[in-house]
C-alpha positions as a Python dict, from the first residue, in 0.01 Angstrom:
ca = {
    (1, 'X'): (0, 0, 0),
    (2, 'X'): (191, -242, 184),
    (3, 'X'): (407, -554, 77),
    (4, 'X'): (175, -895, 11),
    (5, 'X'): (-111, -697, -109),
    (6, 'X'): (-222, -791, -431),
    (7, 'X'): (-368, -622, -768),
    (8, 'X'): (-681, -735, -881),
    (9, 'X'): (-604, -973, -1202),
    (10, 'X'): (-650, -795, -1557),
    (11, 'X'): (-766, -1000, -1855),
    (12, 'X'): (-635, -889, -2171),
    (13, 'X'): (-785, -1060, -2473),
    (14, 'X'): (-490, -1076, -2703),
    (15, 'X'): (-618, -1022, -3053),
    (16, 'X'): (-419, -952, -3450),
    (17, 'X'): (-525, -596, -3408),
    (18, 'X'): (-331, -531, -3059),
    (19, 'X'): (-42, -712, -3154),
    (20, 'X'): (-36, -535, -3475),
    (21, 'X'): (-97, -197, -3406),
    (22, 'X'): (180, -221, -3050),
    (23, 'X'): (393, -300, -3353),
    (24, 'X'): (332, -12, -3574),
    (25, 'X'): (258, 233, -3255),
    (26, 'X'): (639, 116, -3147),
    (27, 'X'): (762, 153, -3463),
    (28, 'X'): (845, -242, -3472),
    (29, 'X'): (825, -331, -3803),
    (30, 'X'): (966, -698, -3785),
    (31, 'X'): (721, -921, -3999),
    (32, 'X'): (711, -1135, -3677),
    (33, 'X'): (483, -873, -3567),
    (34, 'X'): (232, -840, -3844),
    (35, 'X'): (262, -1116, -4112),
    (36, 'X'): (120, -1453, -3998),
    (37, 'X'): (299, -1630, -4335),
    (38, 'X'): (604, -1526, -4251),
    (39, 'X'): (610, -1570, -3906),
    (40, 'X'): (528, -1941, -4007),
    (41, 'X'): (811, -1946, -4206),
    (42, 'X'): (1045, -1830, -3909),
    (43, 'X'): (866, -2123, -3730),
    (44, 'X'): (602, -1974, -3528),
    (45, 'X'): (241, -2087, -3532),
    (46, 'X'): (176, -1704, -3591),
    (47, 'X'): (257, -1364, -3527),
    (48, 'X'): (315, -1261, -3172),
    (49, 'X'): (343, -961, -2994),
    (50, 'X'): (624, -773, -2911),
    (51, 'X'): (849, -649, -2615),
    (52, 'X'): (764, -280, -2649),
    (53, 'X'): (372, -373, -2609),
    (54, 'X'): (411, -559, -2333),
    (55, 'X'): (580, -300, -2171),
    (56, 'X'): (344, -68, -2234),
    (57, 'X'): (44, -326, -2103),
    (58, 'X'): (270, -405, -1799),
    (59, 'X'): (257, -28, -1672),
    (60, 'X'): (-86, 45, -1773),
    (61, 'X'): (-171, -231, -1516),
    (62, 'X'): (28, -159, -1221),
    (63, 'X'): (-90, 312, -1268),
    (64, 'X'): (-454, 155, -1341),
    (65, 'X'): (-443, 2, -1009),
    (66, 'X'): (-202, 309, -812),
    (67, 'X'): (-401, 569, -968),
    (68, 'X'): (-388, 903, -1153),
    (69, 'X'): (-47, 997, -910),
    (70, 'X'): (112, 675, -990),
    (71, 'X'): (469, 726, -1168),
    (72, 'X'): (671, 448, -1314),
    (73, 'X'): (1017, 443, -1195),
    (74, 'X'): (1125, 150, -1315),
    (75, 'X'): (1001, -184, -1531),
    (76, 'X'): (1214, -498, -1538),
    (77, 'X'): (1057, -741, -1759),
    (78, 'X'): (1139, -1039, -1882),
    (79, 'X'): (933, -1263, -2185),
    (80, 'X'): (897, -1622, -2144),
    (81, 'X'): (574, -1805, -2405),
    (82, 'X'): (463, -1576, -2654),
    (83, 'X'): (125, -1394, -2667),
    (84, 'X'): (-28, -1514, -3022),
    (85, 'X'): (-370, -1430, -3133),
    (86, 'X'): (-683, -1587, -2990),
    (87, 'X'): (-537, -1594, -2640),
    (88, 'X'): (-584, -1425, -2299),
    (89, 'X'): (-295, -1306, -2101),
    (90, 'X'): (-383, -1254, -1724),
    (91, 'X'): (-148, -964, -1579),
    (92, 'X'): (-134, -1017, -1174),
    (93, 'X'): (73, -847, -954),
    (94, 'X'): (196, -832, -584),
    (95, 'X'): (352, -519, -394),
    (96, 'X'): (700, -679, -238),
    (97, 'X'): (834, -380, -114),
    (98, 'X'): (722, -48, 22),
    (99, 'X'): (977, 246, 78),
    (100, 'X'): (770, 593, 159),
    (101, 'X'): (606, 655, -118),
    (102, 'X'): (745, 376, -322),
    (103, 'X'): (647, 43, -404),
    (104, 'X'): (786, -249, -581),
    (105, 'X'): (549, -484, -778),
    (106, 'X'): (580, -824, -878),
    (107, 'X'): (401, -883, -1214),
    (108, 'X'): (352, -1185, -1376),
    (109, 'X'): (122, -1242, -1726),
    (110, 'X'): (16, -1579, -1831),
    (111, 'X'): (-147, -1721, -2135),
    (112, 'X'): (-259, -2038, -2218),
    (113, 'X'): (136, -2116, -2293),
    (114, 'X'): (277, -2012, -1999),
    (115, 'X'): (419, -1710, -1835),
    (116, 'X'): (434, -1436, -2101),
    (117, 'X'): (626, -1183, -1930),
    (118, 'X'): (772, -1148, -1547),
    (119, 'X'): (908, -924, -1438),
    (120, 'X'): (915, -626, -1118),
    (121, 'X'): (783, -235, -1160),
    (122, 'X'): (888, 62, -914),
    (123, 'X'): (612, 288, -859),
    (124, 'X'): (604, 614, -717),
    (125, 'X'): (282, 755, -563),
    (126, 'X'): (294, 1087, -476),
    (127, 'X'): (38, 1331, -269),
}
């Protein structure tokens, strides 16, 4: 791994199931998350997913890519458009830094909004 190389992109169709069951997995119980009628009412076209689940699809993107050895340091993400059902978000990413056995990755995850989430990840990959 060295800085500028990039992960291969990772579609992620973005469906009322996922964004349901991040939800319940995370313990998010927010009707946001899981009622479409009253997510209207809050003034979104729908329900959308949440932080935690993002998080969680964030790192399984950059330790696919790093491999069984691949530890998560650190994720600092932020959300921009919101990932509602029906859409793709497209996770890229970008090493920026290497120290040893440690890399810094620039992720980014688009949908047909906008960026979903940005946001950097410091992997460790030992042996």
């Amino acid at each position: 791994m060295k800085p500028g190389d990039e992960l291969p992109p990772l579609r992620i169709p973005i469906t009322r199931t996922l964004i349901v069951a991040g939800a319940v997995a995370s313990r998010d119980y927010q009707d946001v998350h899981h009622d479409a009628e009253l997510a209207r009412a809050k003034g979104s076209p729908d329900i959308f997913m949440n932080i935690l689940t993002t998080n969680g699809l964030v790192g399984r993107y950059v330790t696919d890519h790093f491999g069984p050895r691949a530890v998560l340091r650190k994720v600092a993400i932020r959300l921009g458009a919101p990932n509602h059902p029906g859409d793709t978000m497209v996770l890229t990413g970008t090493v920026t830094d290497v120290d040893g056995d440690t890399a810094s990755v620039r992720v980014v995850g688009a949908n047909g909004l906008g960026h979903h989430v940005t946001g950097t990840v410091t992997v460790e990959v030992t042996g």
